[in-house]
mmCIF file of the C-alpha atoms, coordinates in Angstrom:
data_MODEL
# 
_entry.id   MODEL 
# 
loop_
_atom_site.group_PDB 
_atom_site.id 
_atom_site.type_symbol 
_atom_site.label_atom_id 
_atom_site.label_alt_id 
_atom_site.label_comp_id 
_atom_site.label_asym_id 
_atom_site.label_entity_id 
_atom_site.label_seq_id 
_atom_site.pdbx_PDB_ins_code 
_atom_site.Cartn_x 
_atom_site.Cartn_y 
_atom_site.Cartn_z 
_atom_site.occupancy 
_atom_site.B_iso_or_equiv 
_atom_site.pdbx_formal_charge 
_atom_site.auth_seq_id 
_atom_site.auth_comp_id 
_atom_site.auth_asym_id 
_atom_site.auth_atom_id 
_atom_site.pdbx_PDB_model_num 
ATOM 1   C CA . MET A 1 1   ? 94.287  -22.966 69.138 1.00 0.00 ? 1   MET A CA 1 
ATOM 2   C CA . GLN A 1 2   ? 94.332  -22.065 72.819 1.00 0.00 ? 2   GLN A CA 1 
ATOM 3   C CA . GLY A 1 3   ? 97.325  -20.291 74.251 1.00 0.00 ? 3   GLY A CA 1 
ATOM 4   C CA . THR A 1 4   ? 97.126  -22.491 77.356 1.00 0.00 ? 4   THR A CA 1 
ATOM 5   C CA . ASP A 1 5   ? 97.334  -25.643 75.236 1.00 0.00 ? 5   ASP A CA 1 
ATOM 6   C CA . LEU A 1 6   ? 100.688 -24.697 73.725 1.00 0.00 ? 6   LEU A CA 1 
ATOM 7   C CA . PRO A 1 7   ? 104.033 -25.191 75.400 1.00 0.00 ? 7   PRO A CA 1 
ATOM 8   C CA . GLU A 1 8   ? 106.137 -22.218 76.495 1.00 0.00 ? 8   GLU A CA 1 
ATOM 9   C CA . LEU A 1 9   ? 108.928 -21.466 74.032 1.00 0.00 ? 9   LEU A CA 1 
ATOM 10  C CA . PRO A 1 10  ? 112.542 -21.116 75.094 1.00 0.00 ? 10  PRO A CA 1 
ATOM 11  C CA . ALA A 1 11  ? 113.569 -17.615 76.122 1.00 0.00 ? 11  ALA A CA 1 
ATOM 12  C CA . GLU A 1 12  ? 115.550 -15.321 73.887 1.00 0.00 ? 12  GLU A CA 1 
ATOM 13  C CA . ARG A 1 13  ? 115.050 -17.193 70.680 1.00 0.00 ? 13  ARG A CA 1 
ATOM 14  C CA . SER A 1 14  ? 113.232 -16.272 67.508 1.00 0.00 ? 14  SER A CA 1 
ATOM 15  C CA . PHE A 1 15  ? 110.078 -18.254 66.947 1.00 0.00 ? 15  PHE A CA 1 
ATOM 16  C CA . THR A 1 16  ? 107.232 -18.644 64.439 1.00 0.00 ? 16  THR A CA 1 
ATOM 17  C CA . VAL A 1 17  ? 103.710 -19.435 65.283 1.00 0.00 ? 17  VAL A CA 1 
ATOM 18  C CA . SER A 1 18  ? 100.952 -20.010 62.719 1.00 0.00 ? 18  SER A CA 1 
ATOM 19  C CA . SER A 1 19  ? 97.374  -21.022 62.223 1.00 0.00 ? 19  SER A CA 1 
ATOM 20  C CA . PRO A 1 20  ? 95.365  -21.143 58.981 1.00 0.00 ? 20  PRO A CA 1 
ATOM 21  C CA . GLY A 1 21  ? 95.391  -17.547 57.794 1.00 0.00 ? 21  GLY A CA 1 
ATOM 22  C CA . LEU A 1 22  ? 98.105  -16.062 60.069 1.00 0.00 ? 22  LEU A CA 1 
ATOM 23  C CA . VAL A 1 23  ? 101.886 -16.508 60.496 1.00 0.00 ? 23  VAL A CA 1 
ATOM 24  C CA . ILE A 1 24  ? 103.754 -14.550 63.138 1.00 0.00 ? 24  ILE A CA 1 
ATOM 25  C CA . VAL A 1 25  ? 107.586 -14.397 63.085 1.00 0.00 ? 25  VAL A CA 1 
ATOM 26  C CA . SER A 1 26  ? 108.945 -13.067 66.400 1.00 0.00 ? 26  SER A CA 1 
ATOM 27  C CA . THR A 1 27  ? 112.483 -11.977 66.944 1.00 0.00 ? 27  THR A CA 1 
ATOM 28  C CA . PRO A 1 28  ? 113.560 -10.849 70.443 1.00 0.00 ? 28  PRO A CA 1 
ATOM 29  C CA . ASN A 1 29  ? 116.218 -8.200  70.791 1.00 0.00 ? 29  ASN A CA 1 
ATOM 30  C CA . PRO A 1 30  ? 117.591 -6.288  73.837 1.00 0.00 ? 30  PRO A CA 1 
ATOM 31  C CA . ALA A 1 31  ? 114.948 -3.595  73.468 1.00 0.00 ? 31  ALA A CA 1 
ATOM 32  C CA . GLY A 1 32  ? 111.901 -5.868  73.039 1.00 0.00 ? 32  GLY A CA 1 
ATOM 33  C CA . THR A 1 33  ? 110.469 -8.079  70.360 1.00 0.00 ? 33  THR A CA 1 
ATOM 34  C CA . GLU A 1 34  ? 109.944 -7.525  66.635 1.00 0.00 ? 34  GLU A CA 1 
ATOM 35  C CA . MET A 1 35  ? 106.873 -9.403  65.328 1.00 0.00 ? 35  MET A CA 1 
ATOM 36  C CA . ALA A 1 36  ? 106.001 -9.712  61.711 1.00 0.00 ? 36  ALA A CA 1 
ATOM 37  C CA . LEU A 1 37  ? 102.341 -10.507 61.086 1.00 0.00 ? 37  LEU A CA 1 
ATOM 38  C CA . ILE A 1 38  ? 101.631 -12.220 57.758 1.00 0.00 ? 38  ILE A CA 1 
ATOM 39  C CA . GLY A 1 39  ? 98.058  -12.895 56.601 1.00 0.00 ? 39  GLY A CA 1 
ATOM 40  C CA . GLU A 1 40  ? 94.856  -11.962 58.449 1.00 0.00 ? 40  GLU A CA 1 
ATOM 41  C CA . LEU A 1 41  ? 94.079  -11.069 62.057 1.00 0.00 ? 41  LEU A CA 1 
ATOM 42  C CA . ASP A 1 42  ? 90.421  -11.845 62.837 1.00 0.00 ? 42  ASP A CA 1 
ATOM 43  C CA . GLN A 1 43  ? 88.344  -13.846 65.305 1.00 0.00 ? 43  GLN A CA 1 
ATOM 44  C CA . ALA A 1 44  ? 89.765  -17.149 64.029 1.00 0.00 ? 44  ALA A CA 1 
ATOM 45  C CA . THR A 1 45  ? 93.407  -16.117 64.212 1.00 0.00 ? 45  THR A CA 1 
ATOM 46  C CA . ARG A 1 46  ? 93.370  -13.948 67.306 1.00 0.00 ? 46  ARG A CA 1 
ATOM 47  C CA . PRO A 1 47  ? 94.404  -16.863 69.635 1.00 0.00 ? 47  PRO A CA 1 
ATOM 48  C CA . THR A 1 48  ? 97.581  -17.188 67.563 1.00 0.00 ? 48  THR A CA 1 
ATOM 49  C CA . PHE A 1 49  ? 98.338  -13.478 68.097 1.00 0.00 ? 49  PHE A CA 1 
ATOM 50  C CA . ASP A 1 50  ? 97.581  -13.676 71.761 1.00 0.00 ? 50  ASP A CA 1 
ATOM 51  C CA . TYR A 1 51  ? 99.896  -16.661 72.151 1.00 0.00 ? 51  TYR A CA 1 
ATOM 52  C CA . ALA A 1 52  ? 102.754 -14.878 70.390 1.00 0.00 ? 52  ALA A CA 1 
ATOM 53  C CA . VAL A 1 53  ? 102.280 -11.767 72.514 1.00 0.00 ? 53  VAL A CA 1 
ATOM 54  C CA . ASN A 1 54  ? 102.241 -13.865 75.670 1.00 0.00 ? 54  ASN A CA 1 
ATOM 55  C CA . GLN A 1 55  ? 105.468 -15.541 74.677 1.00 0.00 ? 55  GLN A CA 1 
ATOM 56  C CA . ALA A 1 56  ? 107.190 -12.259 73.690 1.00 0.00 ? 56  ALA A CA 1 
ATOM 57  C CA . LEU A 1 57  ? 106.259 -10.587 76.929 1.00 0.00 ? 57  LEU A CA 1 
ATOM 58  C CA . ARG A 1 58  ? 107.320 -13.655 78.983 1.00 0.00 ? 58  ARG A CA 1 
ATOM 59  C CA . VAL A 1 59  ? 110.871 -13.615 77.572 1.00 0.00 ? 59  VAL A CA 1 
ATOM 60  C CA . GLY A 1 60  ? 111.823 -10.047 77.066 1.00 0.00 ? 60  GLY A CA 1 
ATOM 61  C CA . PRO A 1 61  ? 111.260 -6.359  77.764 1.00 0.00 ? 61  PRO A CA 1 
ATOM 62  C CA . PRO A 1 62  ? 107.617 -5.277  77.324 1.00 0.00 ? 62  PRO A CA 1 
ATOM 63  C CA . ASN A 1 63  ? 108.203 -3.476  74.045 1.00 0.00 ? 63  ASN A CA 1 
ATOM 64  C CA . LEU A 1 64  ? 106.561 -4.872  70.919 1.00 0.00 ? 64  LEU A CA 1 
ATOM 65  C CA . HIS A 1 65  ? 107.147 -3.647  67.385 1.00 0.00 ? 65  HIS A CA 1 
ATOM 66  C CA . LEU A 1 66  ? 104.510 -5.229  65.124 1.00 0.00 ? 66  LEU A CA 1 
ATOM 67  C CA . ASP A 1 67  ? 105.416 -5.183  61.416 1.00 0.00 ? 67  ASP A CA 1 
ATOM 68  C CA . LEU A 1 68  ? 102.073 -4.990  59.636 1.00 0.00 ? 68  LEU A CA 1 
ATOM 69  C CA . SER A 1 69  ? 103.469 -4.687  56.091 1.00 0.00 ? 69  SER A CA 1 
ATOM 70  C CA . GLU A 1 70  ? 102.263 -8.162  55.167 1.00 0.00 ? 70  GLU A CA 1 
ATOM 71  C CA . LEU A 1 71  ? 99.011  -8.127  57.185 1.00 0.00 ? 71  LEU A CA 1 
ATOM 72  C CA . GLU A 1 72  ? 96.428  -8.258  54.470 1.00 0.00 ? 72  GLU A CA 1 
ATOM 73  C CA . PHE A 1 73  ? 93.259  -7.998  56.602 1.00 0.00 ? 73  PHE A CA 1 
ATOM 74  C CA . LEU A 1 74  ? 92.494  -6.643  60.096 1.00 0.00 ? 74  LEU A CA 1 
ATOM 75  C CA . ALA A 1 75  ? 89.100  -7.235  61.662 1.00 0.00 ? 75  ALA A CA 1 
ATOM 76  C CA . VAL A 1 76  ? 87.673  -5.274  64.599 1.00 0.00 ? 76  VAL A CA 1 
ATOM 77  C CA . THR A 1 77  ? 88.749  -8.267  66.761 1.00 0.00 ? 77  THR A CA 1 
ATOM 78  C CA . GLY A 1 78  ? 92.384  -7.745  65.658 1.00 0.00 ? 78  GLY A CA 1 
ATOM 79  C CA . ALA A 1 79  ? 92.260  -4.010  66.386 1.00 0.00 ? 79  ALA A CA 1 
ATOM 80  C CA . ARG A 1 80  ? 91.041  -4.852  69.854 1.00 0.00 ? 80  ARG A CA 1 
ATOM 81  C CA . ALA A 1 81  ? 93.882  -7.414  70.252 1.00 0.00 ? 81  ALA A CA 1 
ATOM 82  C CA . PHE A 1 82  ? 96.384  -4.616  69.385 1.00 0.00 ? 82  PHE A CA 1 
ATOM 83  C CA . ASP A 1 83  ? 94.760  -2.253  71.940 1.00 0.00 ? 83  ASP A CA 1 
ATOM 84  C CA . GLU A 1 84  ? 94.829  -4.925  74.706 1.00 0.00 ? 84  GLU A CA 1 
ATOM 85  C CA . ALA A 1 85  ? 98.494  -5.842  73.917 1.00 0.00 ? 85  ALA A CA 1 
ATOM 86  C CA . HIS A 1 86  ? 99.366  -2.129  74.049 1.00 0.00 ? 86  HIS A CA 1 
ATOM 87  C CA . GLY A 1 87  ? 97.737  -1.856  77.494 1.00 0.00 ? 87  GLY A CA 1 
ATOM 88  C CA . ARG A 1 88  ? 99.605  -4.902  78.741 1.00 0.00 ? 88  ARG A CA 1 
ATOM 89  C CA . CYS A 1 89  ? 102.912 -3.483  77.514 1.00 0.00 ? 89  CYS A CA 1 
ATOM 90  C CA . GLN A 1 90  ? 102.203 -0.072  79.122 1.00 0.00 ? 90  GLN A CA 1 
ATOM 91  C CA . ARG A 1 91  ? 101.287 -1.623  82.479 1.00 0.00 ? 91  ARG A CA 1 
ATOM 92  C CA . SER A 1 92  ? 104.664 -3.349  82.461 1.00 0.00 ? 92  SER A CA 1 
ATOM 93  C CA . GLY A 1 93  ? 106.518 -0.095  81.640 1.00 0.00 ? 93  GLY A CA 1 
ATOM 94  C CA . GLY A 1 94  ? 106.822 -0.626  77.877 1.00 0.00 ? 94  GLY A CA 1 
ATOM 95  C CA . GLY A 1 95  ? 104.889 0.061   74.734 1.00 0.00 ? 95  GLY A CA 1 
ATOM 96  C CA . LEU A 1 96  ? 103.619 -1.263  71.368 1.00 0.00 ? 96  LEU A CA 1 
ATOM 97  C CA . VAL A 1 97  ? 104.339 0.245   67.978 1.00 0.00 ? 97  VAL A CA 1 
ATOM 98  C CA . LEU A 1 98  ? 102.565 -0.671  64.761 1.00 0.00 ? 98  LEU A CA 1 
ATOM 99  C CA . VAL A 1 99  ? 104.939 -0.485  61.838 1.00 0.00 ? 99  VAL A CA 1 
ATOM 100 C CA . ASN A 1 100 ? 104.110 -0.046  58.098 1.00 0.00 ? 100 ASN A CA 1 
ATOM 101 C CA . PRO A 1 101 ? 100.429 -1.014  58.055 1.00 0.00 ? 101 PRO A CA 1 
ATOM 102 C CA . ALA A 1 102 ? 98.976  -1.647  54.588 1.00 0.00 ? 102 ALA A CA 1 
ATOM 103 C CA . ARG A 1 103 ? 96.455  0.823   53.321 1.00 0.00 ? 103 ARG A CA 1 
ATOM 104 C CA . ALA A 1 104 ? 93.324  -1.172  54.246 1.00 0.00 ? 104 ALA A CA 1 
ATOM 105 C CA . VAL A 1 105 ? 94.737  -1.997  57.682 1.00 0.00 ? 105 VAL A CA 1 
ATOM 106 C CA . ARG A 1 106 ? 95.625  1.653   58.258 1.00 0.00 ? 106 ARG A CA 1 
ATOM 107 C CA . ARG A 1 107 ? 92.010  2.695   57.598 1.00 0.00 ? 107 ARG A CA 1 
ATOM 108 C CA . LEU A 1 108 ? 90.699  0.472   60.361 1.00 0.00 ? 108 LEU A CA 1 
ATOM 109 C CA . LEU A 1 109 ? 93.448  1.663   62.726 1.00 0.00 ? 109 LEU A CA 1 
ATOM 110 C CA . ASP A 1 110 ? 92.486  5.284   61.941 1.00 0.00 ? 110 ASP A CA 1 
ATOM 111 C CA . LEU A 1 111 ? 88.819  4.485   62.804 1.00 0.00 ? 111 LEU A CA 1 
ATOM 112 C CA . PHE A 1 112 ? 89.926  3.046   66.122 1.00 0.00 ? 112 PHE A CA 1 
ATOM 113 C CA . GLY A 1 113 ? 92.111  6.104   66.882 1.00 0.00 ? 113 GLY A CA 1 
ATOM 114 C CA . MET A 1 114 ? 95.258  3.984   66.930 1.00 0.00 ? 114 MET A CA 1 
ATOM 115 C CA . THR A 1 115 ? 97.341  6.132   64.554 1.00 0.00 ? 115 THR A CA 1 
ATOM 116 C CA . MET A 1 116 ? 99.413  7.322   67.546 1.00 0.00 ? 116 MET A CA 1 
ATOM 117 C CA . LEU A 1 117 ? 100.842 3.847   67.749 1.00 0.00 ? 117 LEU A CA 1 
ATOM 118 C CA . MET A 1 118 ? 101.965 3.783   64.050 1.00 0.00 ? 118 MET A CA 1 
ATOM 119 C CA . ILE A 1 119 ? 105.310 4.491   62.546 1.00 0.00 ? 119 ILE A CA 1 
ATOM 120 C CA . GLU A 1 120 ? 106.615 4.000   59.056 1.00 0.00 ? 120 GLU A CA 1 
ATOM 121 C CA . ARG A 1 121 ? 110.076 2.815   58.127 1.00 0.00 ? 121 ARG A CA 1 
# 
């Protein structure tokens, strides 16, 4: 899946994107976009994540809240994707927050020094 091969989605509407191994449900709101990641984020599924981020930043404020409660696996590639998305949000005056990571995912985020982006609900 290449982000450039996919059509742009209508603005201000919830959307779901998926690939084998990862489903992302995005819900825009006035403050930004809530994105629930379900499955695994690795080399194979990163294009799906990048596409969802591109769509979210295209249609709304540059604030992303990533719900990681159902993300079962995070590879180094996925952690880098979070870091790059965070940088894009910051450059546009917003931010990225990682919400409720599972224990295994939290460990990798700790190793990458990304705990400052995490909150728990």
